[in-house]
């Protein structure tokens, strides 16, 4: 089974999500931005979600995590929880 590791930032608006993505693309540290802005409890660990398999996260997450290039920030990704920036940190088939 394919496994992936990822980290994310969860915010309530698409505008905030785009603002944070621009900051990260401009050189800001993903983990620092997650700690300062994400409403998910994973923010304490820099947004780290650990390792998981297909179907363990919401559908929108799965679609990105199991198709996006590794170490490239993706988003905004809208889910029932809000807007996410996602970064796949590793993936093994």
PDB file of C-alpha atoms in Angstrom:
ATOM      1  CA  UNK A   1       0.000   0.000   0.000  1.00  0.00           C
ATOM      2  CA  UNK A   2       1.236   3.475  -0.891  1.00  0.00           C
ATOM      3  CA  UNK A   3       2.235   5.527   2.150  1.00  0.00           C
ATOM      4  CA  UNK A   4       2.849   9.260   2.300  1.00  0.00           C
ATOM      5  CA  UNK A   5       4.080  11.753   4.851  1.00  0.00           C
ATOM      6  CA  UNK A   6       2.804  15.296   4.691  1.00  0.00           C
ATOM      7  CA  UNK A   7       2.401  18.501   6.600  1.00  0.00           C
ATOM      8  CA  UNK A   8      -0.303  21.112   6.301  1.00  0.00           C
ATOM      9  CA  UNK A   9      -1.585  24.486   7.396  1.00  0.00           C
ATOM     10  CA  UNK A  10      -5.318  24.937   8.057  1.00  0.00           C
ATOM     11  CA  UNK A  11      -6.947  28.371   7.935  1.00  0.00           C
ATOM     12  CA  UNK A  12     -10.530  29.579   7.579  1.00  0.00           C
ATOM     13  CA  UNK A  13     -10.286  31.621   4.354  1.00  0.00           C
ATOM     14  CA  UNK A  14      -8.885  31.106   0.882  1.00  0.00           C
ATOM     15  CA  UNK A  15      -7.430  34.634   1.022  1.00  0.00           C
ATOM     16  CA  UNK A  16      -5.371  33.803   4.143  1.00  0.00           C
ATOM     17  CA  UNK A  17      -4.283  30.528   2.566  1.00  0.00           C
ATOM     18  CA  UNK A  18      -2.994  32.345  -0.543  1.00  0.00           C
ATOM     19  CA  UNK A  19      -1.241  34.923   1.638  1.00  0.00           C
ATOM     20  CA  UNK A  20       0.592  32.206   3.590  1.00  0.00           C
ATOM     21  CA  UNK A  21       1.488  30.310   0.409  1.00  0.00           C
ATOM     22  CA  UNK A  22       3.065  33.468  -1.014  1.00  0.00           C
ATOM     23  CA  UNK A  23       5.075  33.903   2.196  1.00  0.00           C
ATOM     24  CA  UNK A  24       6.358  30.312   2.012  1.00  0.00           C
ATOM     25  CA  UNK A  25       7.196  30.639  -1.687  1.00  0.00           C
ATOM     26  CA  UNK A  26       9.034  33.848  -0.751  1.00  0.00           C
ATOM     27  CA  UNK A  27      11.273  31.940   1.653  1.00  0.00           C
ATOM     28  CA  UNK A  28       9.339  31.749   4.934  1.00  0.00           C
ATOM     29  CA  UNK A  29       9.657  28.452   6.806  1.00  0.00           C
ATOM     30  CA  UNK A  30       6.607  26.175   6.400  1.00  0.00           C
ATOM     31  CA  UNK A  31       6.828  24.881   9.990  1.00  0.00           C
ATOM     32  CA  UNK A  32       7.056  28.405  11.442  1.00  0.00           C
ATOM     33  CA  UNK A  33       4.068  29.559   9.383  1.00  0.00           C
ATOM     34  CA  UNK A  34       2.116  26.470  10.516  1.00  0.00           C
ATOM     35  CA  UNK A  35       2.918  27.081  14.193  1.00  0.00           C
ATOM     36  CA  UNK A  36       1.861  30.734  13.938  1.00  0.00           C
ATOM     37  CA  UNK A  37      -1.248  30.393  11.751  1.00  0.00           C
ATOM     38  CA  UNK A  38      -2.727  26.897  11.509  1.00  0.00           C
ATOM     39  CA  UNK A  39      -5.885  26.107  13.481  1.00  0.00           C
ATOM     40  CA  UNK A  40      -5.122  22.355  13.423  1.00  0.00           C
ATOM     41  CA  UNK A  41      -3.569  20.751  16.527  1.00  0.00           C
ATOM     42  CA  UNK A  42      -0.745  19.577  14.224  1.00  0.00           C
ATOM     43  CA  UNK A  43       0.436  23.206  14.206  1.00  0.00           C
ATOM     44  CA  UNK A  44       2.377  22.466  17.407  1.00  0.00           C
ATOM     45  CA  UNK A  45       4.540  20.118  15.326  1.00  0.00           C
ATOM     46  CA  UNK A  46       4.938  22.493  12.385  1.00  0.00           C
ATOM     47  CA  UNK A  47       1.898  21.041  10.626  1.00  0.00           C
ATOM     48  CA  UNK A  48       3.338  17.525  10.496  1.00  0.00           C
ATOM     49  CA  UNK A  49       0.653  14.887   9.906  1.00  0.00           C
ATOM     50  CA  UNK A  50       2.986  11.892  10.023  1.00  0.00           C
ATOM     51  CA  UNK A  51       2.696   8.914   7.676  1.00  0.00           C
ATOM     52  CA  UNK A  52      -0.615   7.595   6.386  1.00  0.00           C
ATOM     53  CA  UNK A  53      -2.120   5.489   3.618  1.00  0.00           C
ATOM     54  CA  UNK A  54      -4.728   6.175   0.966  1.00  0.00           C
ATOM     55  CA  UNK A  55      -8.200   6.664   2.428  1.00  0.00           C
ATOM     56  CA  UNK A  56      -7.037   7.697   5.903  1.00  0.00           C
ATOM     57  CA  UNK A  57      -7.520  11.414   5.238  1.00  0.00           C
ATOM     58  CA  UNK A  58     -10.424  13.269   3.652  1.00  0.00           C
ATOM     59  CA  UNK A  59     -10.876  12.743  -0.093  1.00  0.00           C
ATOM     60  CA  UNK A  60      -9.530  16.177  -1.071  1.00  0.00           C
ATOM     61  CA  UNK A  61      -6.329  15.454   0.893  1.00  0.00           C
ATOM     62  CA  UNK A  62      -5.877  12.047  -0.704  1.00  0.00           C
ATOM     63  CA  UNK A  63      -6.194  13.459  -4.203  1.00  0.00           C
ATOM     64  CA  UNK A  64      -3.377  15.940  -3.599  1.00  0.00           C
ATOM     65  CA  UNK A  65      -1.100  13.902  -1.340  1.00  0.00           C
ATOM     66  CA  UNK A  66      -1.027  10.869  -3.607  1.00  0.00           C
ATOM     67  CA  UNK A  67      -0.513  12.793  -6.864  1.00  0.00           C
ATOM     68  CA  UNK A  68       1.402  16.007  -6.125  1.00  0.00           C
ATOM     69  CA  UNK A  69       5.181  16.274  -6.427  1.00  0.00           C
ATOM     70  CA  UNK A  70       7.124  15.797  -3.194  1.00  0.00           C
ATOM     71  CA  UNK A  71       8.352  18.951  -1.381  1.00  0.00           C
ATOM     72  CA  UNK A  72       6.161  21.351  -3.379  1.00  0.00           C
ATOM     73  CA  UNK A  73       3.526  23.362  -1.491  1.00  0.00           C
ATOM     74  CA  UNK A  74       0.021  22.727  -2.871  1.00  0.00           C
ATOM     75  CA  UNK A  75      -3.140  24.671  -2.279  1.00  0.00           C
ATOM     76  CA  UNK A  76      -5.396  26.183  -1.335  1.00  0.00           C
ATOM     77  CA  UNK A  77      -7.203  22.866  -0.940  1.00  0.00           C
ATOM     78  CA  UNK A  78     -10.765  23.272   0.353  1.00  0.00           C
ATOM     79  CA  UNK A  79     -12.201  20.632   2.691  1.00  0.00           C
ATOM     80  CA  UNK A  80     -15.043  20.570   5.215  1.00  0.00           C
ATOM     81  CA  UNK A  81     -12.528  21.920   7.764  1.00  0.00           C
ATOM     82  CA  UNK A  82     -11.401  25.001   5.835  1.00  0.00           C
ATOM     83  CA  UNK A  83      -8.534  25.814   3.484  1.00  0.00           C
ATOM     84  CA  UNK A  84      -5.256  23.931   3.555  1.00  0.00           C
ATOM     85  CA  UNK A  85      -1.760  24.288   2.250  1.00  0.00           C
ATOM     86  CA  UNK A  86      -0.296  20.816   1.810  1.00  0.00           C
ATOM     87  CA  UNK A  87       3.259  19.674   1.349  1.00  0.00           C
ATOM     88  CA  UNK A  88       4.052  16.030   0.677  1.00  0.00           C
ATOM     89  CA  UNK A  89       7.344  15.339   2.456  1.00  0.00           C
ATOM     90  CA  UNK A  90       7.723  11.728   1.256  1.00  0.00           C
ATOM     91  CA  UNK A  91       5.818   9.023  -0.580  1.00  0.00           C
ATOM     92  CA  UNK A  92       6.541   5.318  -1.035  1.00  0.00           C
ATOM     93  CA  UNK A  93       4.675   2.967  -3.355  1.00  0.00           C
TER      94      UNK A  93
END
